[in-house]
PDB file of C-alpha atoms in Angstrom:
ATOM      1  CA  MET A   1       0.000   0.000   0.000  1.00  0.00           C
ATOM      2  CA  ARG A   2       2.768   2.382   0.864  1.00  0.00           C
ATOM      3  CA  ILE A   3       4.443   1.683  -2.469  1.00  0.00           C
ATOM      4  CA  ALA A   4       1.145   2.275  -4.285  1.00  0.00           C
ATOM      5  CA  ARG A   5       0.643   5.601  -2.498  1.00  0.00           C
ATOM      6  CA  ALA A   6       4.198   6.640  -3.371  1.00  0.00           C
ATOM      7  CA  LEU A   7       3.686   5.789  -7.047  1.00  0.00           C
ATOM      8  CA  THR A   8       0.400   7.752  -7.100  1.00  0.00           C
ATOM      9  CA  ALA A   9       2.137  10.791  -5.628  1.00  0.00           C
ATOM     10  CA  ALA A  10       4.914  10.448  -8.213  1.00  0.00           C
ATOM     11  CA  ALA A  11       2.360  10.372 -11.040  1.00  0.00           C
ATOM     12  CA  LEU A  12       0.822  13.619  -9.765  1.00  0.00           C
ATOM     13  CA  LEU A  13       4.267  15.210  -9.584  1.00  0.00           C
ATOM     14  CA  LEU A  14       5.011  14.121 -13.133  1.00  0.00           C
ATOM     15  CA  GLY A  15       1.771  15.658 -14.406  1.00  0.00           C
ATOM     16  CA  ALA A  16       2.453  18.956 -12.670  1.00  0.00           C
ATOM     17  CA  ALA A  17       6.046  19.043 -13.904  1.00  0.00           C
ATOM     18  CA  VAL A  18       5.324  18.188 -17.525  1.00  0.00           C
ATOM     19  CA  SER A  19       2.678  20.924 -17.908  1.00  0.00           C
ATOM     20  CA  PRO A  20       5.164  23.860 -17.918  1.00  0.00           C
ATOM     21  CA  ALA A  21       7.511  21.851 -20.100  1.00  0.00           C
ATOM     22  CA  VAL A  22       4.836  21.383 -22.741  1.00  0.00           C
ATOM     23  CA  ALA A  23       3.974  25.069 -22.644  1.00  0.00           C
ATOM     24  CA  ASP A  24       7.654  25.992 -22.955  1.00  0.00           C
ATOM     25  CA  SER A  25       8.185  23.834 -26.046  1.00  0.00           C
ATOM     26  CA  SER A  26       5.405  25.444 -28.103  1.00  0.00           C
ATOM     27  CA  PRO A  27       6.321  27.343 -31.298  1.00  0.00           C
ATOM     28  CA  SER A  28       7.136  31.014 -30.971  1.00  0.00           C
ATOM     29  CA  ALA A  29       4.147  33.317 -30.967  1.00  0.00           C
ATOM     30  CA  SER A  30       3.425  35.717 -33.769  1.00  0.00           C
ATOM     31  CA  PRO A  31       4.094  39.403 -33.152  1.00  0.00           C
ATOM     32  CA  SER A  32       1.280  41.703 -32.159  1.00  0.00           C
ATOM     33  CA  GLY A  33      -0.885  43.160 -34.864  1.00  0.00           C
ATOM     34  CA  ASP A  34       0.164  46.705 -33.930  1.00  0.00           C
ATOM     35  CA  SER A  35       3.467  46.438 -35.780  1.00  0.00           C
ATOM     36  CA  ALA A  36       3.060  46.861 -39.530  1.00  0.00           C
ATOM     37  CA  ALA A  37       4.918  44.443 -41.781  1.00  0.00           C
ATOM     38  CA  PRO A  38       7.766  46.066 -43.758  1.00  0.00           C
ATOM     39  CA  THR A  39       7.191  46.735 -47.452  1.00  0.00           C
ATOM     40  CA  SER A  40      10.790  47.286 -48.548  1.00  0.00           C
ATOM     41  CA  ALA A  41      14.184  45.601 -48.340  1.00  0.00           C
ATOM     42  CA  GLY A  42      17.646  46.906 -47.576  1.00  0.00           C
ATOM     43  CA  THR A  43      20.541  46.845 -50.022  1.00  0.00           C
ATOM     44  CA  SER A  44      23.352  45.903 -47.600  1.00  0.00           C
ATOM     45  CA  PHE A  45      23.972  44.475 -44.134  1.00  0.00           C
ATOM     46  CA  ARG A  46      23.931  47.952 -42.590  1.00  0.00           C
ATOM     47  CA  THR A  47      20.646  48.925 -44.242  1.00  0.00           C
ATOM     48  CA  ALA A  48      18.870  45.571 -43.804  1.00  0.00           C
ATOM     49  CA  THR A  49      15.159  45.925 -43.092  1.00  0.00           C
ATOM     50  CA  GLU A  50      14.207  44.676 -39.625  1.00  0.00           C
ATOM     51  CA  ILE A  51      11.410  42.114 -39.432  1.00  0.00           C
ATOM     52  CA  GLU A  52       9.975  40.202 -36.510  1.00  0.00           C
ATOM     53  CA  GLN A  53       9.410  36.476 -36.480  1.00  0.00           C
ATOM     54  CA  GLY A  54       5.916  35.695 -37.701  1.00  0.00           C
ATOM     55  CA  GLN A  55       5.723  38.764 -39.943  1.00  0.00           C
ATOM     56  CA  GLN A  56       5.436  38.495 -43.702  1.00  0.00           C
ATOM     57  CA  ALA A  57       7.539  41.233 -45.231  1.00  0.00           C
ATOM     58  CA  THR A  58       7.145  42.295 -48.847  1.00  0.00           C
ATOM     59  CA  ALA A  59       9.284  44.239 -51.280  1.00  0.00           C
ATOM     60  CA  SER A  60       9.282  45.369 -54.876  1.00  0.00           C
ATOM     61  CA  ALA A  61      12.690  44.930 -56.467  1.00  0.00           C
ATOM     62  CA  SER A  62      14.593  44.502 -59.690  1.00  0.00           C
ATOM     63  CA  THR A  63      16.331  41.309 -60.729  1.00  0.00           C
ATOM     64  CA  GLY A  64      20.016  41.598 -60.044  1.00  0.00           C
ATOM     65  CA  ASP A  65      19.562  43.553 -56.800  1.00  0.00           C
ATOM     66  CA  TYR A  66      20.782  42.282 -53.443  1.00  0.00           C
ATOM     67  CA  LEU A  67      17.916  42.324 -50.940  1.00  0.00           C
ATOM     68  CA  TYR A  68      18.566  42.251 -47.166  1.00  0.00           C
ATOM     69  CA  TRP A  69      16.374  41.703 -44.097  1.00  0.00           C
ATOM     70  CA  SER A  70      17.314  41.067 -40.464  1.00  0.00           C
ATOM     71  CA  PHE A  71      15.514  39.327 -37.597  1.00  0.00           C
ATOM     72  CA  PRO A  72      16.237  38.305 -33.976  1.00  0.00           C
ATOM     73  CA  ALA A  73      16.696  34.675 -32.884  1.00  0.00           C
ATOM     74  CA  ASP A  74      17.266  33.494 -29.314  1.00  0.00           C
ATOM     75  CA  ALA A  75      18.734  30.354 -27.760  1.00  0.00           C
ATOM     76  CA  GLY A  76      16.693  27.194 -28.262  1.00  0.00           C
ATOM     77  CA  GLN A  77      14.973  28.418 -31.435  1.00  0.00           C
ATOM     78  CA  ARG A  78      15.244  26.767 -34.844  1.00  0.00           C
ATOM     79  CA  PRO A  79      14.410  29.491 -37.415  1.00  0.00           C
ATOM     80  CA  THR A  80      12.878  28.728 -40.798  1.00  0.00           C
ATOM     81  CA  VAL A  81      13.290  31.390 -43.491  1.00  0.00           C
ATOM     82  CA  LYS A  82      11.092  31.299 -46.585  1.00  0.00           C
ATOM     83  CA  ALA A  83      11.058  33.645 -49.568  1.00  0.00           C
ATOM     84  CA  THR A  84       8.658  33.673 -52.506  1.00  0.00           C
ATOM     85  CA  VAL A  85       9.585  35.618 -55.642  1.00  0.00           C
ATOM     86  CA  LYS A  86       6.823  36.467 -58.124  1.00  0.00           C
ATOM     87  CA  LEU A  87       8.135  37.112 -61.621  1.00  0.00           C
ATOM     88  CA  PRO A  88       6.579  38.548 -64.793  1.00  0.00           C
ATOM     89  CA  SER A  89       6.740  35.804 -67.397  1.00  0.00           C
ATOM     90  CA  SER A  90       6.022  37.935 -70.479  1.00  0.00           C
ATOM     91  CA  SER A  91       9.249  39.934 -70.630  1.00  0.00           C
ATOM     92  CA  ARG A  92      11.818  37.312 -69.548  1.00  0.00           C
ATOM     93  CA  SER A  93      14.268  35.981 -72.076  1.00  0.00           C
ATOM     94  CA  GLY A  94      15.338  32.897 -70.103  1.00  0.00           C
ATOM     95  CA  THR A  95      15.486  31.192 -66.745  1.00  0.00           C
ATOM     96  CA  GLN A  96      16.189  32.951 -63.446  1.00  0.00           C
ATOM     97  CA  THR A  97      17.999  31.386 -60.494  1.00  0.00           C
ATOM     98  CA  TRP A  98      17.336  32.853 -57.040  1.00  0.00           C
ATOM     99  CA  GLN A  99      19.444  32.163 -53.962  1.00  0.00           C
ATOM    100  CA  LEU A 100      18.725  32.674 -50.250  1.00  0.00           C
ATOM    101  CA  ASP A 101      21.583  33.019 -47.726  1.00  0.00           C
ATOM    102  CA  VAL A 102      21.420  33.562 -43.956  1.00  0.00           C
ATOM    103  CA  TYR A 103      24.184  35.190 -41.890  1.00  0.00           C
ATOM    104  CA  ASP A 104      24.551  35.654 -38.136  1.00  0.00           C
ATOM    105  CA  GLY A 105      25.440  38.833 -36.225  1.00  0.00           C
ATOM    106  CA  LEU A 106      29.127  38.330 -37.051  1.00  0.00           C
ATOM    107  CA  ARG A 107      28.204  38.038 -40.743  1.00  0.00           C
ATOM    108  CA  ARG A 108      29.165  34.385 -40.820  1.00  0.00           C
ATOM    109  CA  ARG A 109      27.176  32.448 -43.387  1.00  0.00           C
ATOM    110  CA  GLN A 110      25.071  29.833 -41.628  1.00  0.00           C
ATOM    111  CA  ALA A 111      24.490  26.373 -43.029  1.00  0.00           C
ATOM    112  CA  CYS A 112      20.943  25.124 -43.538  1.00  0.00           C
ATOM    113  CA  GLN A 113      19.803  21.803 -42.120  1.00  0.00           C
ATOM    114  CA  TYR A 114      17.460  21.400 -45.037  1.00  0.00           C
ATOM    115  CA  GLY A 115      15.531  23.459 -47.535  1.00  0.00           C
ATOM    116  CA  ALA A 116      16.145  24.588 -51.114  1.00  0.00           C
ATOM    117  CA  GLN A 117      18.387  27.654 -50.870  1.00  0.00           C
ATOM    118  CA  THR A 118      18.738  27.912 -54.660  1.00  0.00           C
ATOM    119  CA  ARG A 119      15.972  27.370 -57.200  1.00  0.00           C
ATOM    120  CA  THR A 120      15.580  28.125 -60.880  1.00  0.00           C
ATOM    121  CA  ALA A 121      12.408  29.518 -62.413  1.00  0.00           C
ATOM    122  CA  ALA A 122      11.675  28.543 -65.991  1.00  0.00           C
ATOM    123  CA  LYS A 123      10.987  31.231 -68.571  1.00  0.00           C
ATOM    124  CA  ASP A 124       7.224  30.788 -68.290  1.00  0.00           C
ATOM    125  CA  GLU A 125       7.139  30.163 -64.521  1.00  0.00           C
ATOM    126  CA  GLY A 126       5.408  32.867 -62.494  1.00  0.00           C
ATOM    127  CA  ALA A 127       6.969  32.306 -59.067  1.00  0.00           C
ATOM    128  CA  VAL A 128       9.837  30.576 -57.310  1.00  0.00           C
ATOM    129  CA  GLU A 129      10.193  29.711 -53.606  1.00  0.00           C
ATOM    130  CA  VAL A 130      13.430  29.262 -51.646  1.00  0.00           C
ATOM    131  CA  SER A 131      13.799  28.293 -47.997  1.00  0.00           C
ATOM    132  CA  CYS A 132      16.361  27.593 -45.299  1.00  0.00           C
ATOM    133  CA  VAL A 133      15.894  25.803 -41.984  1.00  0.00           C
ATOM    134  CA  LEU A 134      18.781  26.828 -39.731  1.00  0.00           C
ATOM    135  CA  ARG A 135      20.376  24.746 -37.037  1.00  0.00           C
ATOM    136  CA  THR A 136      19.119  25.279 -33.497  1.00  0.00           C
ATOM    137  CA  VAL A 137      20.467  28.482 -31.944  1.00  0.00           C
ATOM    138  CA  ARG A 138      22.805  27.631 -29.061  1.00  0.00           C
ATOM    139  CA  ALA A 139      23.219  29.696 -25.906  1.00  0.00           C
ATOM    140  CA  TRP A 140      27.009  29.305 -26.024  1.00  0.00           C
ATOM    141  CA  ALA A 141      29.712  27.810 -28.251  1.00  0.00           C
ATOM    142  CA  GLU A 142      33.491  27.624 -28.536  1.00  0.00           C
ATOM    143  CA  PRO A 143      35.088  30.691 -30.166  1.00  0.00           C
ATOM    144  CA  TRP A 144      36.332  28.620 -33.109  1.00  0.00           C
ATOM    145  CA  ALA A 145      32.923  27.060 -33.787  1.00  0.00           C
ATOM    146  CA  ASN A 146      30.472  28.294 -36.401  1.00  0.00           C
ATOM    147  CA  ASP A 147      27.381  27.403 -34.372  1.00  0.00           C
ATOM    148  CA  PRO A 148      24.390  29.778 -34.564  1.00  0.00           C
ATOM    149  CA  LEU A 149      24.244  31.968 -31.451  1.00  0.00           C
ATOM    150  CA  PRO A 150      21.618  34.359 -30.022  1.00  0.00           C
ATOM    151  CA  GLY A 151      21.429  37.694 -31.778  1.00  0.00           C
ATOM    152  CA  THR A 152      20.672  39.292 -35.128  1.00  0.00           C
ATOM    153  CA  TYR A 153      20.415  37.217 -38.293  1.00  0.00           C
ATOM    154  CA  TYR A 154      20.572  38.569 -41.837  1.00  0.00           C
ATOM    155  CA  ILE A 155      18.684  37.315 -44.881  1.00  0.00           C
ATOM    156  CA  ARG A 156      20.169  37.961 -48.320  1.00  0.00           C
ATOM    157  CA  LEU A 157      18.169  37.213 -51.445  1.00  0.00           C
ATOM    158  CA  THR A 158      19.484  37.694 -54.964  1.00  0.00           C
ATOM    159  CA  THR A 159      19.673  36.209 -58.438  1.00  0.00           C
ATOM    160  CA  VAL A 160      22.669  34.189 -59.608  1.00  0.00           C
ATOM    161  CA  GLY A 161      23.586  33.290 -63.175  1.00  0.00           C
ATOM    162  CA  LEU A 162      21.234  35.864 -64.643  1.00  0.00           C
ATOM    163  CA  GLY A 163      21.375  36.807 -68.304  1.00  0.00           C
ATOM    164  CA  ALA A 164      22.210  40.401 -69.158  1.00  0.00           C
ATOM    165  CA  ALA A 165      18.904  40.846 -70.990  1.00  0.00           C
ATOM    166  CA  ASP A 166      16.936  40.137 -67.804  1.00  0.00           C
ATOM    167  CA  LEU A 167      18.791  42.534 -65.513  1.00  0.00           C
ATOM    168  CA  GLY A 168      16.471  45.118 -63.998  1.00  0.00           C
ATOM    169  CA  LEU A 169      13.214  43.264 -64.633  1.00  0.00           C
ATOM    170  CA  PRO A 170      10.657  43.780 -61.844  1.00  0.00           C
ATOM    171  CA  ALA A 171      10.047  41.196 -59.130  1.00  0.00           C
ATOM    172  CA  ASN A 172       7.806  41.069 -56.071  1.00  0.00           C
ATOM    173  CA  VAL A 173       9.208  39.328 -53.006  1.00  0.00           C
ATOM    174  CA  GLU A 174       7.591  37.929 -49.860  1.00  0.00           C
ATOM    175  CA  VAL A 175       9.768  36.906 -46.896  1.00  0.00           C
ATOM    176  CA  ARG A 176       8.721  35.246 -43.639  1.00  0.00           C
ATOM    177  CA  VAL A 177      10.618  33.865 -40.622  1.00  0.00           C
ATOM    178  CA  ASP A 178       9.158  31.394 -38.139  1.00  0.00           C
ATOM    179  CA  SER A 179      10.838  29.452 -35.335  1.00  0.00           C
ATOM    180  CA  LYS A 180      10.259  26.220 -33.496  1.00  0.00           C
ATOM    181  CA  ASP A 181      11.238  26.100 -29.827  1.00  0.00           C
ATOM    182  CA  ILE A 182      13.371  22.973 -29.454  1.00  0.00           C
ATOM    183  CA  GLY A 183      13.450  22.992 -25.645  1.00  0.00           C
ATOM    184  CA  GLY A 184      15.821  21.282 -23.249  1.00  0.00           C
ATOM    185  CA  SER A 185      17.373  18.941 -25.815  1.00  0.00           C
ATOM    186  CA  ALA A 186      19.294  21.947 -27.187  1.00  0.00           C
ATOM    187  CA  ALA A 187      20.286  23.422 -23.802  1.00  0.00           C
ATOM    188  CA  VAL A 188      23.991  23.859 -23.003  1.00  0.00           C
ATOM    189  CA  ASP A 189      25.835  24.784 -19.817  1.00  0.00           C
ATOM    190  CA  GLY A 190      26.842  28.319 -20.693  1.00  0.00           C
ATOM    191  CA  SER A 191      25.627  31.605 -22.164  1.00  0.00           C
ATOM    192  CA  LEU A 192      26.963  34.630 -24.000  1.00  0.00           C
ATOM    193  CA  ALA A 193      27.668  37.826 -22.097  1.00  0.00           C
ATOM    194  CA  ARG A 194      25.746  39.706 -24.796  1.00  0.00           C
ATOM    195  CA  PRO A 195      23.807  38.605 -27.883  1.00  0.00           C
ATOM    196  CA  LEU A 196      25.442  39.026 -31.284  1.00  0.00           C
ATOM    197  CA  VAL A 197      23.633  42.249 -32.130  1.00  0.00           C
ATOM    198  CA  PRO A 198      25.678  44.767 -34.168  1.00  0.00           C
ATOM    199  CA  GLY A 199      26.417  47.853 -32.088  1.00  0.00           C
ATOM    200  CA  ILE A 200      25.091  46.505 -28.772  1.00  0.00           C
ATOM    201  CA  ALA A 201      28.527  46.619 -27.118  1.00  0.00           C
ATOM    202  CA  THR A 202      29.027  50.234 -28.226  1.00  0.00           C
ATOM    203  CA  THR A 203      25.562  51.188 -26.981  1.00  0.00           C
ATOM    204  CA  SER A 204      26.096  49.513 -23.616  1.00  0.00           C
ATOM    205  CA  GLN A 205      29.427  51.257 -23.120  1.00  0.00           C
ATOM    206  CA  LYS A 206      27.961  54.643 -24.031  1.00  0.00           C
ATOM    207  CA  SER A 207      25.027  54.145 -21.668  1.00  0.00           C
ATOM    208  CA  SER A 208      27.382  53.174 -18.844  1.00  0.00           C
ATOM    209  CA  ASP A 209      29.541  56.264 -19.314  1.00  0.00           C
ATOM    210  CA  SER A 210      26.671  58.730 -19.534  1.00  0.00           C
ATOM    211  CA  ASP A 211      24.206  56.994 -17.200  1.00  0.00           C
ATOM    212  CA  THR A 212      21.553  57.249 -19.914  1.00  0.00           C
ATOM    213  CA  ASP A 213      19.814  54.638 -21.999  1.00  0.00           C
ATOM    214  CA  SER A 214      20.627  55.388 -25.617  1.00  0.00           C
ATOM    215  CA  ASP A 215      20.088  53.297 -28.754  1.00  0.00           C
ATOM    216  CA  SER A 216      21.854  55.702 -31.108  1.00  0.00           C
ATOM    217  CA  ALA A 217      24.778  53.359 -31.766  1.00  0.00           C
ATOM    218  CA  LYS A 218      22.714  50.210 -32.002  1.00  0.00           C
ATOM    219  CA  LEU A 219      22.286  48.895 -35.536  1.00  0.00           C
ATOM    220  CA  PHE A 220      19.418  46.547 -34.708  1.00  0.00           C
ATOM    221  CA  SER A 221      16.520  47.413 -32.391  1.00  0.00           C
ATOM    222  CA  LEU A 222      14.302  44.296 -32.350  1.00  0.00           C
ATOM    223  CA  GLU A 223      14.595  41.576 -29.732  1.00  0.00           C
ATOM    224  CA  PRO A 224      12.503  38.607 -28.498  1.00  0.00           C
ATOM    225  CA  ASP A 225       9.260  39.433 -26.683  1.00  0.00           C
ATOM    226  CA  ASP A 226      10.632  38.353 -23.284  1.00  0.00           C
ATOM    227  CA  GLY A 227      14.151  39.677 -23.851  1.00  0.00           C
ATOM    228  CA  TRP A 228      17.434  38.072 -24.811  1.00  0.00           C
ATOM    229  CA  ALA A 229      18.543  34.853 -23.151  1.00  0.00           C
ATOM    230  CA  SER A 230      14.890  34.041 -22.622  1.00  0.00           C
ATOM    231  CA  GLY A 231      15.746  30.380 -23.059  1.00  0.00           C
ATOM    232  CA  TRP A 232      17.466  29.988 -19.680  1.00  0.00           C
ATOM    233  CA  TRP A 233      14.429  27.987 -18.526  1.00  0.00           C
ATOM    234  CA  SER A 234      13.711  24.791 -20.450  1.00  0.00           C
ATOM    235  CA  ASP A 235      12.162  21.391 -19.935  1.00  0.00           C
ATOM    236  CA  ARG A 236      15.676  20.102 -19.291  1.00  0.00           C
ATOM    237  CA  TRP A 237      15.262  21.266 -15.682  1.00  0.00           C
ATOM    238  CA  VAL A 238      11.907  19.523 -15.456  1.00  0.00           C
ATOM    239  CA  TRP A 239      13.155  16.190 -16.734  1.00  0.00           C
ATOM    240  CA  THR A 240      16.200  16.399 -14.450  1.00  0.00           C
ATOM    241  CA  ALA A 241      13.857  16.828 -11.479  1.00  0.00           C
ATOM    242  CA  ILE A 242      11.696  13.950 -12.721  1.00  0.00           C
ATOM    243  CA  GLY A 243      14.761  11.730 -12.975  1.00  0.00           C
ATOM    244  CA  GLY A 244      15.663  12.560  -9.373  1.00  0.00           C
ATOM    245  CA  VAL A 245      12.131  11.741  -8.164  1.00  0.00           C
ATOM    246  CA  LEU A 246      12.080   8.430 -10.037  1.00  0.00           C
ATOM    247  CA  ALA A 247      15.503   7.490  -8.653  1.00  0.00           C
ATOM    248  CA  ALA A 248      14.291   8.210  -5.113  1.00  0.00           C
ATOM    249  CA  LEU A 249      11.150   6.140  -5.663  1.00  0.00           C
ATOM    250  CA  ALA A 250      13.204   3.272  -7.062  1.00  0.00           C
ATOM    251  CA  GLY A 251      15.368   3.342  -3.941  1.00  0.00           C
ATOM    252  CA  ILE A 252      12.321   3.325  -1.658  1.00  0.00           C
ATOM    253  CA  GLY A 253      10.693   0.486  -3.591  1.00  0.00           C
ATOM    254  CA  GLY A 254      13.876  -1.573  -3.594  1.00  0.00           C
ATOM    255  CA  TYR A 255      14.284  -1.144   0.121  1.00  0.00           C
ATOM    256  CA  ALA A 256      10.633  -2.111   0.774  1.00  0.00           C
ATOM    257  CA  LEU A 257      10.987  -5.260  -1.345  1.00  0.00           C
ATOM    258  CA  THR A 258      14.268  -6.467   0.125  1.00  0.00           C
ATOM    259  CA  ARG A 259      13.829  -5.791   3.833  1.00  0.00           C
ATOM    260  CA  GLY A 260      11.220  -8.555   4.264  1.00  0.00           C
ATOM    261  CA  SER A 261       8.120  -8.509   6.478  1.00  0.00           C
ATOM    262  CA  GLY A 262       9.899  -6.922   9.418  1.00  0.00           C
ATOM    263  CA  ARG A 263       9.547  -9.948  11.720  1.00  0.00           C
ATOM    264  CA  PRO A 264      12.705 -11.557  13.112  1.00  0.00           C
ATOM    265  CA  SER A 265      13.538 -14.919  11.547  1.00  0.00           C
ATOM    266  CA  ARG A 266      13.160 -18.025  13.736  1.00  0.00           C
ATOM    267  CA  VAL A 267      16.392 -19.132  15.318  1.00  0.00           C
ATOM    268  CA  PRO A 268      16.713 -22.899  15.672  1.00  0.00           C
ATOM    269  CA  PRO A 269      17.217 -24.088  19.272  1.00  0.00           C
ATOM    270  CA  PRO A 270      20.723 -25.125  20.355  1.00  0.00           C
ATOM    271  CA  GLY A 271      21.769 -28.584  19.364  1.00  0.00           C
ATOM    272  CA  VAL A 272      19.562 -28.737  16.268  1.00  0.00           C
TER     273      VAL A 272
END
């Protein structure tokens, strides 16, 4: 009976512990409707248009241009970047190949786990879609590693291998970034002092010297809804606690099974 009561209590603890873990592992929420989606793209890293995750940005461009957007990504997130290019089919002389690249705050090109980064649109094709699913953003990594880290990420979209006759033709672009929260399986024992946001170190130093909060030197203003390093809590803590509870219950059950009924064993009389 005591073992049964202990197992029932453990089941209740497991239910209470898993509930926050499930809530924590849900996909990132879309931004509030108050912020309007951007309708233009930058032409370099410094002029990249800022977009939030969950927004669908649009832009009118010319083939041959380099188009740039930037977005924030925090630890534990796995961003997915998708771009759709709508092309006029009447005036094109041949195929068009579009390529999507993603860079981190240090302008290091990030590898995609999967997704078609480069696709070719036939002469009579009206649209082409490219995508990139990044690796999970880590809270910390070795200096020599190329792992994705919390901070600003840049999207660059352009045409490659384009014929001279098609340079400057109009194109309409749609870009969207969504993330999946991976949870405790991606947690590491460490964190960055500051996210990889261009200009954040300069801004922090200026604010410290003048005792004012200034964003004048910061090149990127967006951040996650609950701030940077929001992934310090994950279901890794929950499952660690569950493992400790189960280990304690296993010890109690083993002791109850091996100690016997509690009565002293009969001792045979002398001479037997």
